């Protein structure tokens, strides 16, 4: 009987080592990366020198949402709140010329989502911007 109790004490350091490894990998393996947002494309028809459409006052843009998380099941999705995008003309940053609201959405782990949006602008001197090479 003395041998069996002595043998169980030999397993305690191994158990503590394995538990420490498990805690280490759980804590550092579940770290999430921040999502990345980028503007992939922006198009202003009034500034397109190959087009004669100077009356079109809209701005088109494509936003890329990249959830770089590595696939950890503890954080399976990212939720984006409603995103308000406001556009200003370079001459006066105090007066917005247009805005759009992108509704909130969920994005899966390791996924990329694109949102193409259109903004109708008001009060932008497109003729001046066109000739200045805005």
PDB file of C-alpha atoms in Angstrom:
ATOM      1  CA  UNK A   1       0.000   0.000   0.000  1.00  0.00           C
ATOM      2  CA  UNK A   2       2.892   2.324   0.647  1.00  0.00           C
ATOM      3  CA  UNK A   3       4.086   1.797  -2.936  1.00  0.00           C
ATOM      4  CA  UNK A   4       0.743   2.755  -4.510  1.00  0.00           C
ATOM      5  CA  UNK A   5       0.482   6.103  -2.678  1.00  0.00           C
ATOM      6  CA  UNK A   6       4.067   6.876  -3.549  1.00  0.00           C
ATOM      7  CA  UNK A   7       3.408   6.170  -7.245  1.00  0.00           C
ATOM      8  CA  UNK A   8       0.454   8.578  -7.394  1.00  0.00           C
ATOM      9  CA  UNK A   9       2.666  11.431  -6.164  1.00  0.00           C
ATOM     10  CA  UNK A  10       4.955  10.880  -9.159  1.00  0.00           C
ATOM     11  CA  UNK A  11       2.088  11.739 -11.556  1.00  0.00           C
ATOM     12  CA  UNK A  12       1.390  15.153  -9.993  1.00  0.00           C
ATOM     13  CA  UNK A  13       4.317  17.013 -11.703  1.00  0.00           C
ATOM     14  CA  UNK A  14       3.278  15.554 -15.073  1.00  0.00           C
ATOM     15  CA  UNK A  15      -0.333  16.595 -14.479  1.00  0.00           C
ATOM     16  CA  UNK A  16       0.730  20.136 -13.521  1.00  0.00           C
ATOM     17  CA  UNK A  17       2.953  20.366 -16.614  1.00  0.00           C
ATOM     18  CA  UNK A  18       0.146  19.193 -18.917  1.00  0.00           C
ATOM     19  CA  UNK A  19      -2.342  21.543 -17.270  1.00  0.00           C
ATOM     20  CA  UNK A  20       0.089  24.450 -17.715  1.00  0.00           C
ATOM     21  CA  UNK A  21       0.497  23.637 -21.406  1.00  0.00           C
ATOM     22  CA  UNK A  22      -3.271  23.426 -21.869  1.00  0.00           C
ATOM     23  CA  UNK A  23      -3.813  26.807 -20.191  1.00  0.00           C
ATOM     24  CA  UNK A  24      -1.024  28.378 -22.259  1.00  0.00           C
ATOM     25  CA  UNK A  25      -2.484  27.187 -25.559  1.00  0.00           C
ATOM     26  CA  UNK A  26      -6.022  28.136 -24.559  1.00  0.00           C
ATOM     27  CA  UNK A  27      -5.024  31.655 -23.546  1.00  0.00           C
ATOM     28  CA  UNK A  28      -2.728  32.442 -26.459  1.00  0.00           C
ATOM     29  CA  UNK A  29      -4.414  30.303 -29.074  1.00  0.00           C
ATOM     30  CA  UNK A  30      -7.732  32.143 -28.790  1.00  0.00           C
ATOM     31  CA  UNK A  31      -6.374  35.630 -29.359  1.00  0.00           C
ATOM     32  CA  UNK A  32      -8.345  37.282 -32.148  1.00  0.00           C
ATOM     33  CA  UNK A  33      -6.958  39.619 -34.755  1.00  0.00           C
ATOM     34  CA  UNK A  34      -8.621  42.962 -35.320  1.00  0.00           C
ATOM     35  CA  UNK A  35     -10.725  43.149 -38.471  1.00  0.00           C
ATOM     36  CA  UNK A  36      -9.377  45.290 -41.305  1.00  0.00           C
ATOM     37  CA  UNK A  37     -11.467  47.784 -43.276  1.00  0.00           C
ATOM     38  CA  UNK A  38     -10.255  49.224 -46.572  1.00  0.00           C
ATOM     39  CA  UNK A  39     -11.682  51.164 -49.491  1.00  0.00           C
ATOM     40  CA  UNK A  40     -11.107  48.951 -52.515  1.00  0.00           C
ATOM     41  CA  UNK A  41     -12.535  51.223 -55.179  1.00  0.00           C
ATOM     42  CA  UNK A  42     -13.913  54.734 -55.419  1.00  0.00           C
ATOM     43  CA  UNK A  43     -15.449  56.262 -58.539  1.00  0.00           C
ATOM     44  CA  UNK A  44     -16.691  59.806 -59.083  1.00  0.00           C
ATOM     45  CA  UNK A  45     -18.387  60.028 -62.503  1.00  0.00           C
ATOM     46  CA  UNK A  46     -18.249  63.848 -62.520  1.00  0.00           C
ATOM     47  CA  UNK A  47     -14.436  63.659 -62.346  1.00  0.00           C
ATOM     48  CA  UNK A  48     -14.031  60.963 -65.004  1.00  0.00           C
ATOM     49  CA  UNK A  49     -12.232  62.725 -67.867  1.00  0.00           C
ATOM     50  CA  UNK A  50     -13.129  59.942 -70.321  1.00  0.00           C
ATOM     51  CA  UNK A  51     -16.838  60.552 -69.730  1.00  0.00           C
ATOM     52  CA  UNK A  52     -18.913  63.576 -70.638  1.00  0.00           C
ATOM     53  CA  UNK A  53     -21.261  63.004 -67.699  1.00  0.00           C
ATOM     54  CA  UNK A  54     -20.569  66.044 -65.525  1.00  0.00           C
ATOM     55  CA  UNK A  55     -24.152  66.097 -64.241  1.00  0.00           C
ATOM     56  CA  UNK A  56     -23.870  62.851 -62.253  1.00  0.00           C
ATOM     57  CA  UNK A  57     -23.386  63.919 -58.623  1.00  0.00           C
ATOM     58  CA  UNK A  58     -22.970  60.471 -57.101  1.00  0.00           C
ATOM     59  CA  UNK A  59     -19.899  58.822 -55.626  1.00  0.00           C
ATOM     60  CA  UNK A  60     -19.554  55.046 -55.819  1.00  0.00           C
ATOM     61  CA  UNK A  61     -17.276  53.111 -53.491  1.00  0.00           C
ATOM     62  CA  UNK A  62     -16.532  49.551 -52.464  1.00  0.00           C
ATOM     63  CA  UNK A  63     -15.496  48.816 -48.871  1.00  0.00           C
ATOM     64  CA  UNK A  64     -13.752  45.577 -47.946  1.00  0.00           C
ATOM     65  CA  UNK A  65     -14.221  44.105 -44.456  1.00  0.00           C
ATOM     66  CA  UNK A  66     -11.601  41.450 -43.766  1.00  0.00           C
ATOM     67  CA  UNK A  67     -12.008  39.339 -40.630  1.00  0.00           C
ATOM     68  CA  UNK A  68      -8.437  38.039 -40.322  1.00  0.00           C
ATOM     69  CA  UNK A  69      -9.175  35.764 -37.388  1.00  0.00           C
ATOM     70  CA  UNK A  70      -7.530  32.381 -37.836  1.00  0.00           C
ATOM     71  CA  UNK A  71     -10.661  30.294 -37.343  1.00  0.00           C
ATOM     72  CA  UNK A  72     -10.870  29.935 -33.589  1.00  0.00           C
ATOM     73  CA  UNK A  73     -14.235  28.438 -32.715  1.00  0.00           C
ATOM     74  CA  UNK A  74     -14.431  30.497 -29.536  1.00  0.00           C
ATOM     75  CA  UNK A  75     -14.998  33.633 -31.615  1.00  0.00           C
ATOM     76  CA  UNK A  76     -16.896  32.302 -34.633  1.00  0.00           C
ATOM     77  CA  UNK A  77     -18.225  35.631 -35.931  1.00  0.00           C
ATOM     78  CA  UNK A  78     -17.562  39.349 -35.867  1.00  0.00           C
ATOM     79  CA  UNK A  79     -20.490  41.739 -35.575  1.00  0.00           C
ATOM     80  CA  UNK A  80     -20.222  45.154 -37.187  1.00  0.00           C
ATOM     81  CA  UNK A  81     -22.527  47.863 -35.865  1.00  0.00           C
ATOM     82  CA  UNK A  82     -24.159  50.264 -38.269  1.00  0.00           C
ATOM     83  CA  UNK A  83     -21.442  52.197 -40.092  1.00  0.00           C
ATOM     84  CA  UNK A  84     -22.064  55.834 -40.997  1.00  0.00           C
ATOM     85  CA  UNK A  85     -19.915  57.122 -43.865  1.00  0.00           C
ATOM     86  CA  UNK A  86     -19.752  60.887 -44.388  1.00  0.00           C
ATOM     87  CA  UNK A  87     -17.915  62.475 -47.312  1.00  0.00           C
ATOM     88  CA  UNK A  88     -16.463  65.975 -47.194  1.00  0.00           C
ATOM     89  CA  UNK A  89     -15.182  68.191 -49.987  1.00  0.00           C
ATOM     90  CA  UNK A  90     -11.493  69.050 -49.598  1.00  0.00           C
ATOM     91  CA  UNK A  91     -12.107  72.797 -49.641  1.00  0.00           C
ATOM     92  CA  UNK A  92     -14.397  72.798 -46.595  1.00  0.00           C
ATOM     93  CA  UNK A  93     -14.074  69.951 -44.103  1.00  0.00           C
ATOM     94  CA  UNK A  94     -16.794  71.432 -41.894  1.00  0.00           C
ATOM     95  CA  UNK A  95     -19.617  70.868 -44.380  1.00  0.00           C
ATOM     96  CA  UNK A  96     -20.449  67.303 -45.431  1.00  0.00           C
ATOM     97  CA  UNK A  97     -21.480  66.842 -49.061  1.00  0.00           C
ATOM     98  CA  UNK A  98     -23.033  63.407 -48.655  1.00  0.00           C
ATOM     99  CA  UNK A  99     -23.446  60.438 -46.379  1.00  0.00           C
ATOM    100  CA  UNK A 100     -24.630  56.850 -46.401  1.00  0.00           C
ATOM    101  CA  UNK A 101     -25.442  54.327 -43.678  1.00  0.00           C
ATOM    102  CA  UNK A 102     -24.281  50.723 -43.980  1.00  0.00           C
ATOM    103  CA  UNK A 103     -26.503  48.461 -41.848  1.00  0.00           C
ATOM    104  CA  UNK A 104     -24.830  46.284 -39.215  1.00  0.00           C
ATOM    105  CA  UNK A 105     -24.005  42.681 -40.124  1.00  0.00           C
ATOM    106  CA  UNK A 106     -22.275  39.538 -38.927  1.00  0.00           C
ATOM    107  CA  UNK A 107     -19.174  38.214 -40.630  1.00  0.00           C
ATOM    108  CA  UNK A 108     -17.867  34.673 -40.357  1.00  0.00           C
ATOM    109  CA  UNK A 109     -14.400  33.864 -39.101  1.00  0.00           C
ATOM    110  CA  UNK A 110     -11.680  34.312 -41.703  1.00  0.00           C
ATOM    111  CA  UNK A 111     -14.175  35.766 -44.210  1.00  0.00           C
ATOM    112  CA  UNK A 112     -14.046  38.814 -46.448  1.00  0.00           C
ATOM    113  CA  UNK A 113     -17.163  40.900 -47.084  1.00  0.00           C
ATOM    114  CA  UNK A 114     -17.631  43.687 -49.610  1.00  0.00           C
ATOM    115  CA  UNK A 115     -20.177  46.490 -49.409  1.00  0.00           C
ATOM    116  CA  UNK A 116     -20.742  48.573 -52.536  1.00  0.00           C
ATOM    117  CA  UNK A 117     -22.401  51.868 -51.735  1.00  0.00           C
ATOM    118  CA  UNK A 118     -23.555  54.996 -53.528  1.00  0.00           C
ATOM    119  CA  UNK A 119     -23.574  58.497 -52.067  1.00  0.00           C
ATOM    120  CA  UNK A 120     -25.574  61.312 -53.636  1.00  0.00           C
ATOM    121  CA  UNK A 121     -23.683  64.534 -53.089  1.00  0.00           C
ATOM    122  CA  UNK A 122     -25.038  68.057 -52.653  1.00  0.00           C
ATOM    123  CA  UNK A 123     -23.229  71.357 -53.097  1.00  0.00           C
ATOM    124  CA  UNK A 124     -19.973  70.072 -54.570  1.00  0.00           C
ATOM    125  CA  UNK A 125     -18.432  72.361 -57.205  1.00  0.00           C
ATOM    126  CA  UNK A 126     -17.615  69.480 -59.560  1.00  0.00           C
ATOM    127  CA  UNK A 127     -16.621  71.800 -62.413  1.00  0.00           C
ATOM    128  CA  UNK A 128     -13.947  73.400 -60.221  1.00  0.00           C
ATOM    129  CA  UNK A 129     -12.782  70.047 -58.877  1.00  0.00           C
ATOM    130  CA  UNK A 130     -12.672  68.615 -62.406  1.00  0.00           C
ATOM    131  CA  UNK A 131     -10.447  71.377 -63.748  1.00  0.00           C
ATOM    132  CA  UNK A 132      -8.158  71.372 -60.697  1.00  0.00           C
ATOM    133  CA  UNK A 133      -7.505  67.655 -61.071  1.00  0.00           C
ATOM    134  CA  UNK A 134      -9.199  66.785 -57.771  1.00  0.00           C
TER     135      UNK A 134
END
